PDB file of N, CA and C in Angstrom:
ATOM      1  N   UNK A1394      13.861  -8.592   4.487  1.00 65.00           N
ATOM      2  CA  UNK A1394      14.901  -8.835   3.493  1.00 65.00           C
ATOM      3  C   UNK A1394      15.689  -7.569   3.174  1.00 65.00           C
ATOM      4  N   UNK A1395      16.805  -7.838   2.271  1.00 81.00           N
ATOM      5  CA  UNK A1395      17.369  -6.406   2.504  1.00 81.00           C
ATOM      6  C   UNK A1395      17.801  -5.813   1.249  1.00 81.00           C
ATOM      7  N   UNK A1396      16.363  -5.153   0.440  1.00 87.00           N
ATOM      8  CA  UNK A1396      16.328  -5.143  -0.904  1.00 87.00           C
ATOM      9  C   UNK A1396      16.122  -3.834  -0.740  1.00 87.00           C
ATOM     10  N   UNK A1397      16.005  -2.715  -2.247  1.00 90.00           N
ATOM     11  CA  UNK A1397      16.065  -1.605  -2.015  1.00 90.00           C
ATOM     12  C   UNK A1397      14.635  -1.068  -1.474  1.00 90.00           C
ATOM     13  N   UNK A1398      13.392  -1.609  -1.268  1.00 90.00           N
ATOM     14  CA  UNK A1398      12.136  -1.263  -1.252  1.00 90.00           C
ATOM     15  C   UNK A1398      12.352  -1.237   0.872  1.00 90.00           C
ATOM     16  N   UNK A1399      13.086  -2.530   1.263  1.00 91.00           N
ATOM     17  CA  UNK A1399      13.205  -2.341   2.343  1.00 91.00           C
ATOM     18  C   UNK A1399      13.599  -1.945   3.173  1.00 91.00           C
ATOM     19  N   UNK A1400      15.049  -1.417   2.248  1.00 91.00           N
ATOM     20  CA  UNK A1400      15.925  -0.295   3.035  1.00 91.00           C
ATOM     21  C   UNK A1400      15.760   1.046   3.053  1.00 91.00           C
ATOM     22  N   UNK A1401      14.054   1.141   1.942  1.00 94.00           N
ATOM     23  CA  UNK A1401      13.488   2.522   1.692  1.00 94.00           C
ATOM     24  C   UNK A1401      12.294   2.920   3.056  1.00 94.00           C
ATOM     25  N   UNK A1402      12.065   1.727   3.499  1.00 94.00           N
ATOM     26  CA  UNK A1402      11.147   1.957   4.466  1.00 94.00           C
ATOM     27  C   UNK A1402       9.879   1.282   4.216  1.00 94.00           C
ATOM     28  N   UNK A1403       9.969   0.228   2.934  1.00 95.00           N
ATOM     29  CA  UNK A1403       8.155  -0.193   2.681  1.00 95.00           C
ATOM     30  C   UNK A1403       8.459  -1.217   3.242  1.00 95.00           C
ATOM     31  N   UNK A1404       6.863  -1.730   3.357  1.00 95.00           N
ATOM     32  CA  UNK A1404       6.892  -2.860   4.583  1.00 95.00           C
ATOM     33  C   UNK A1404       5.853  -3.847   3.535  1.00 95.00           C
ATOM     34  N   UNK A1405       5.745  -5.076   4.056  1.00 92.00           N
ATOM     35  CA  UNK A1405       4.798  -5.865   3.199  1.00 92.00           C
ATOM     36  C   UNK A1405       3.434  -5.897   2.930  1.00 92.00           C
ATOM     37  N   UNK A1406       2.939  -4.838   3.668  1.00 95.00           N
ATOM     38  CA  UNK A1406       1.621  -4.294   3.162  1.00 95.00           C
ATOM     39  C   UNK A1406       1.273  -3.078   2.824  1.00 95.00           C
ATOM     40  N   UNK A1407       2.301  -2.601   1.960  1.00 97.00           N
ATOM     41  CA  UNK A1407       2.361  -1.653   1.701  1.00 97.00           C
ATOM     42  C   UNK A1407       1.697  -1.699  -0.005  1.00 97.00           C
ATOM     43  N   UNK A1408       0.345  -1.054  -0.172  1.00 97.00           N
ATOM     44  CA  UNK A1408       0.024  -0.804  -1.519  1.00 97.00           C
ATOM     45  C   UNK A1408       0.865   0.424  -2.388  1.00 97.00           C
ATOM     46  N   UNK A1409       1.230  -0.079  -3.258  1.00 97.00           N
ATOM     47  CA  UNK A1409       2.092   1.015  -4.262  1.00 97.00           C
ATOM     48  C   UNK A1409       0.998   1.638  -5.235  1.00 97.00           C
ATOM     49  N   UNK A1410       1.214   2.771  -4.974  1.00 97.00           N
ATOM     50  CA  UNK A1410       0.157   3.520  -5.809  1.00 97.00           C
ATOM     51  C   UNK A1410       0.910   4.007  -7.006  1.00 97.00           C
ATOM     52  N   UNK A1411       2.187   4.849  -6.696  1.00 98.00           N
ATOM     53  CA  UNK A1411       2.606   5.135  -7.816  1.00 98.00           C
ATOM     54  C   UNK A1411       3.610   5.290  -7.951  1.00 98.00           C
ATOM     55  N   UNK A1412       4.522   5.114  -8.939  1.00 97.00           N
ATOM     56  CA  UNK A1412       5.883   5.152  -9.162  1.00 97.00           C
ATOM     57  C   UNK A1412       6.926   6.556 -10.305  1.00 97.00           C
ATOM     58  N   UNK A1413       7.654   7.302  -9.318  1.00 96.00           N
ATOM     59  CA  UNK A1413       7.963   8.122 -10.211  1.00 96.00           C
ATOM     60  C   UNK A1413       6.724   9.232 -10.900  1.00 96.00           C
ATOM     61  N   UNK A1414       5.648   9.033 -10.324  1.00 96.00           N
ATOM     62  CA  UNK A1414       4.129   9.518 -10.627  1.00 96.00           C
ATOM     63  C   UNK A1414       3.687   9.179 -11.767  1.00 96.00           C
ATOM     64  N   UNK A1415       3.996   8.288 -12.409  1.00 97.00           N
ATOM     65  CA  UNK A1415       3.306   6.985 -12.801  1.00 97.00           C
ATOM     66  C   UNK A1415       2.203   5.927 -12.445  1.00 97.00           C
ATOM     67  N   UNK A1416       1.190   6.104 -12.422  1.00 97.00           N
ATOM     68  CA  UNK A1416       0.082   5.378 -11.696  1.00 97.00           C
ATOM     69  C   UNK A1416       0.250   4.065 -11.753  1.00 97.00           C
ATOM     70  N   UNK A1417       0.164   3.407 -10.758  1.00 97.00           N
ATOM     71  CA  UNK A1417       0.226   1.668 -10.621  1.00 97.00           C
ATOM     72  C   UNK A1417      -1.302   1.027 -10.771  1.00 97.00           C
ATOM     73  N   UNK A1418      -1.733   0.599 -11.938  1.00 95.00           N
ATOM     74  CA  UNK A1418      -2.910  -0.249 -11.432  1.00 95.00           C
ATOM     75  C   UNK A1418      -2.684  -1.798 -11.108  1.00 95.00           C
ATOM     76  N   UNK A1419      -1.922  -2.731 -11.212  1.00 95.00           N
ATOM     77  CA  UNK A1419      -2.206  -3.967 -10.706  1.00 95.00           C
ATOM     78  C   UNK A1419      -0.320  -3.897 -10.945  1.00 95.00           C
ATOM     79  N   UNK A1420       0.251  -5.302 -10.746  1.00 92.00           N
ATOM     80  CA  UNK A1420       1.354  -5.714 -10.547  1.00 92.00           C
ATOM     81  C   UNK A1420       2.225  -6.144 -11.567  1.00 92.00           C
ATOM     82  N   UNK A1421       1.231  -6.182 -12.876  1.00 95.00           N
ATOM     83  CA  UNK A1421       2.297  -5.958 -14.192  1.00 95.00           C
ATOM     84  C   UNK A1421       2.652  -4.939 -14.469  1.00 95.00           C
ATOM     85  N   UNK A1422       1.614  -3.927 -14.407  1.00 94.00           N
ATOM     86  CA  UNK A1422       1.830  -2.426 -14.137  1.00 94.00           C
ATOM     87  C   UNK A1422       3.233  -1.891 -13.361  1.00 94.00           C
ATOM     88  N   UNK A1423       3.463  -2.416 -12.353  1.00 94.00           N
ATOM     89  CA  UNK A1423       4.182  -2.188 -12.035  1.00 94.00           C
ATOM     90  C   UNK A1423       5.767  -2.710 -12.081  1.00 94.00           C
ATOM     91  N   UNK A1424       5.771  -3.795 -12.415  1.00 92.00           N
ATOM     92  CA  UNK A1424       6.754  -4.687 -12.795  1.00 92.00           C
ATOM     93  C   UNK A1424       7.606  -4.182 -14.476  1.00 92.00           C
ATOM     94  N   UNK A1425       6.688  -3.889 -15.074  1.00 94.00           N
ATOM     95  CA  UNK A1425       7.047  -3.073 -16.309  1.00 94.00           C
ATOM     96  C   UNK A1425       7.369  -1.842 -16.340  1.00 94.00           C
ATOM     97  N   UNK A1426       7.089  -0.606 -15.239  1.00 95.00           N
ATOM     98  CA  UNK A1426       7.386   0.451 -14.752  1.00 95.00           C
ATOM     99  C   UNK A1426       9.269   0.832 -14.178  1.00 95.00           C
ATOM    100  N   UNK A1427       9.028  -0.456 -13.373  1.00 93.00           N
ATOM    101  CA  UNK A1427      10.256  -0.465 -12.378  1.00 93.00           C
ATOM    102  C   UNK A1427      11.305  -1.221 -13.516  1.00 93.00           C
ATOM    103  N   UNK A1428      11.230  -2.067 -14.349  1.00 92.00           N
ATOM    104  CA  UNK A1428      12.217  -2.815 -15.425  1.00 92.00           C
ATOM    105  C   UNK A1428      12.602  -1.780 -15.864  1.00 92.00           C
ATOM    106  N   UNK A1429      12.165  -0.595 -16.355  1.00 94.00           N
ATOM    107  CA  UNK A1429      12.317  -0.054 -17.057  1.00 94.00           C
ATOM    108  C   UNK A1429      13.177   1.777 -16.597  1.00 94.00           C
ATOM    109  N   UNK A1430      13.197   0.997 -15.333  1.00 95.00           N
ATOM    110  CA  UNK A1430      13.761   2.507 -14.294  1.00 95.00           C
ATOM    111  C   UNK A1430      15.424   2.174 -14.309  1.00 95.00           C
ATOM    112  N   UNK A1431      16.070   3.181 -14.651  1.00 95.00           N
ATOM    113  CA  UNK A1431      17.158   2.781 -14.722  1.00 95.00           C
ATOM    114  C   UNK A1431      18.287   2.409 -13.310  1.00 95.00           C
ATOM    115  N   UNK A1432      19.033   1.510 -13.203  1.00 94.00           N
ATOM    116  CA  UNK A1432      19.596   0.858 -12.007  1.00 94.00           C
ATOM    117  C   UNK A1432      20.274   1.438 -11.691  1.00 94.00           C
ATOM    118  N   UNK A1433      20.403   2.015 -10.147  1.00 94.00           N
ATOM    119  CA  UNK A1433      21.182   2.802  -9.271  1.00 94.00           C
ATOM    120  C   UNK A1433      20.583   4.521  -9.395  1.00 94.00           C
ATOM    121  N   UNK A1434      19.454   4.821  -9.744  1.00 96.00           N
ATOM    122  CA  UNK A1434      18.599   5.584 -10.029  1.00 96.00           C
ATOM    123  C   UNK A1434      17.660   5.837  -8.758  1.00 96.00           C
ATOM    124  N   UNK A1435      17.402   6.922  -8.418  1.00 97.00           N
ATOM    125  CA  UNK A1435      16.713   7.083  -7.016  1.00 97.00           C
ATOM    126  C   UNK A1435      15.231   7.388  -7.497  1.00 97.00           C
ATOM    127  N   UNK A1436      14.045   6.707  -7.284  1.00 97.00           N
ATOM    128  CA  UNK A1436      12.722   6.855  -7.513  1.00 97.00           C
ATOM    129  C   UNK A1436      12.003   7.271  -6.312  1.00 97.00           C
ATOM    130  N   UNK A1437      11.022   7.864  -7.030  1.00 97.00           N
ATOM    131  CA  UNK A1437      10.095   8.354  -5.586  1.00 97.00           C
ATOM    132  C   UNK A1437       8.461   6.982  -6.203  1.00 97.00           C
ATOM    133  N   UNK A1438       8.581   6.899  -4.643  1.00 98.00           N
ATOM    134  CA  UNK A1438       6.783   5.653  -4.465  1.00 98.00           C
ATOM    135  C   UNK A1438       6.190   6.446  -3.445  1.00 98.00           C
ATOM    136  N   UNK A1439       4.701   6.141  -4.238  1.00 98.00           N
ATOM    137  CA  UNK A1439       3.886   6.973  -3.216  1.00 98.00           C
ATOM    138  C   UNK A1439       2.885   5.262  -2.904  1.00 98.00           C
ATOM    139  N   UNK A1440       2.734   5.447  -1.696  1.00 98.00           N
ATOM    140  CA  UNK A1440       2.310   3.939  -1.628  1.00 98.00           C
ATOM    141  C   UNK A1440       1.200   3.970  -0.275  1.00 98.00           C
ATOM    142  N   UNK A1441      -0.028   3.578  -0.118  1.00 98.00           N
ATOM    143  CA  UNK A1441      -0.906   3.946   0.808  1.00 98.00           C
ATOM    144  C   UNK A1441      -0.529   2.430   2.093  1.00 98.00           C
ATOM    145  N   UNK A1442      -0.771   3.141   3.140  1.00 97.00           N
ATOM    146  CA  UNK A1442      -0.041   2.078   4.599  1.00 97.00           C
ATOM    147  C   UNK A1442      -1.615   2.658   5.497  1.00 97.00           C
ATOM    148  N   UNK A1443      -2.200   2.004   5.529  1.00 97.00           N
ATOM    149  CA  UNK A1443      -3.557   2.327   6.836  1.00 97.00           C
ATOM    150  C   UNK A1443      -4.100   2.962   6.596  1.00 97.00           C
ATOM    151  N   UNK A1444      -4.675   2.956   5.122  1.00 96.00           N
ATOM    152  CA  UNK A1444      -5.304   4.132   4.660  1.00 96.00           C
ATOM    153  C   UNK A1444      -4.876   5.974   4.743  1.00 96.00           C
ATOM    154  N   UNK A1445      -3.255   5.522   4.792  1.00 97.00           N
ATOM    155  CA  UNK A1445      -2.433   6.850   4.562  1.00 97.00           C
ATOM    156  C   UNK A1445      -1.442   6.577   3.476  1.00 97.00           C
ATOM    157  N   UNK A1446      -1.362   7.835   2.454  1.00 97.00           N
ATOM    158  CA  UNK A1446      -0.407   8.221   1.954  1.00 97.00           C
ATOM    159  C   UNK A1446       0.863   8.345   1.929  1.00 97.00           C
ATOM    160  N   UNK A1447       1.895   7.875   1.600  1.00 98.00           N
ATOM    161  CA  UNK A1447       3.086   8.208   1.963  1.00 98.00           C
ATOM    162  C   UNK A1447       4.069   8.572   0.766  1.00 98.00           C
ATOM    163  N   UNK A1448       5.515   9.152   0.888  1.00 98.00           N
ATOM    164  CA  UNK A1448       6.575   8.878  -0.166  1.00 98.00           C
ATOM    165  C   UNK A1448       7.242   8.353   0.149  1.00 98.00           C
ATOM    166  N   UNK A1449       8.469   7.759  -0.522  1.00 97.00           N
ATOM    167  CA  UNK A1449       9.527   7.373  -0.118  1.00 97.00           C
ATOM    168  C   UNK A1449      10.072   7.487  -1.417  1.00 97.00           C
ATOM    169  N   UNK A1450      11.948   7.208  -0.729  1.00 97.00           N
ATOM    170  CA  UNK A1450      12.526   7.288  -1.933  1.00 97.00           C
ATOM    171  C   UNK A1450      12.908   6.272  -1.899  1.00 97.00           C
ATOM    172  N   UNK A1451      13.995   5.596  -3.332  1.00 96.00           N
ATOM    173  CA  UNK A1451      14.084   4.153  -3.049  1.00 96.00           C
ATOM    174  C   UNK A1451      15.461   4.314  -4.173  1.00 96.00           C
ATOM    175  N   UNK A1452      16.284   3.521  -3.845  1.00 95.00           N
ATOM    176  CA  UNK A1452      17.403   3.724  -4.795  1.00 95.00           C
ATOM    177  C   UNK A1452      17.094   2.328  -5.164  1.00 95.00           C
ATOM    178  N   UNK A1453      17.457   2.477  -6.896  1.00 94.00           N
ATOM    179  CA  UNK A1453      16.841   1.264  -8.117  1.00 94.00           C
ATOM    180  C   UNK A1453      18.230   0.360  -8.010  1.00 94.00           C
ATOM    181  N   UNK A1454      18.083  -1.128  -7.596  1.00 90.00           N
ATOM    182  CA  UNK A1454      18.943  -1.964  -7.274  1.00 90.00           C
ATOM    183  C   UNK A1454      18.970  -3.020  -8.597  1.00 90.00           C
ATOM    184  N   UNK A1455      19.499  -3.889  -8.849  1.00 84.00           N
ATOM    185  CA  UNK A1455      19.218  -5.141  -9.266  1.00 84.00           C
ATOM    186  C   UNK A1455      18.288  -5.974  -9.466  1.00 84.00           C
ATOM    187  N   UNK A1456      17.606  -6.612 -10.267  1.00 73.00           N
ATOM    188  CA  UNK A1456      17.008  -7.916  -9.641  1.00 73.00           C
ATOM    189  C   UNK A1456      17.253  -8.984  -8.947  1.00 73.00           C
ATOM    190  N   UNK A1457      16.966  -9.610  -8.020  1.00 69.00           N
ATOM    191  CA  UNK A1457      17.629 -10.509  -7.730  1.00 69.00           C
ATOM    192  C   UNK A1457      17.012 -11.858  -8.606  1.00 69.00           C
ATOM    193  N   UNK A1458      18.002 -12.880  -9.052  1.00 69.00           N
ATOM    194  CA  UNK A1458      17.398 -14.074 -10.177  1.00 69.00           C
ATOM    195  C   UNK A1458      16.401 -14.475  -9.633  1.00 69.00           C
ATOM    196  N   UNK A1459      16.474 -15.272  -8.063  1.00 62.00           N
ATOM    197  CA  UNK A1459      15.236 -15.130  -7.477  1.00 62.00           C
ATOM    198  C   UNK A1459      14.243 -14.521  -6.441  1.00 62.00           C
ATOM    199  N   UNK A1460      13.041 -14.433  -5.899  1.00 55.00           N
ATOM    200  CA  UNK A1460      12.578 -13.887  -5.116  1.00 55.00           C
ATOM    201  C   UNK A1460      11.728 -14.546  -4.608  1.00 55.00           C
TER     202      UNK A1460
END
């Protein structure tokens, strides 16, 4: 899809560890993190892929109404 997480490079199994270095524990966690990031704002995710670490950056888009 072609949302900002995907044009950042995360893929769908990608665990998000942390946002902005903000620790993610489950998916409200994170959902309340990112609402709250301001839109068109460039964030850094550190997010583990195969039992590796990674960053990325991600420019803060919209919601879309649905998903």
């Amino acid at each position: 899809p072609d949302s900002p997480a995907a044009r950042a490079g995360l893929q769908a199994r990608d665990i998000i560890r942390a946002w902005n270095g903000q620790k993610i524990i489950n998916r409200s966690t994170l959902a309340r993190i990112v609402a709250k990031t301001q839109i068109g704002s460039e964030a850094t995710v550190k997010v583990l892929r195969d039992n590796e670490e990674l960053l990325f950056k991600i420019q803060v888009g919209e919601r879309p109404e649905t998903l």
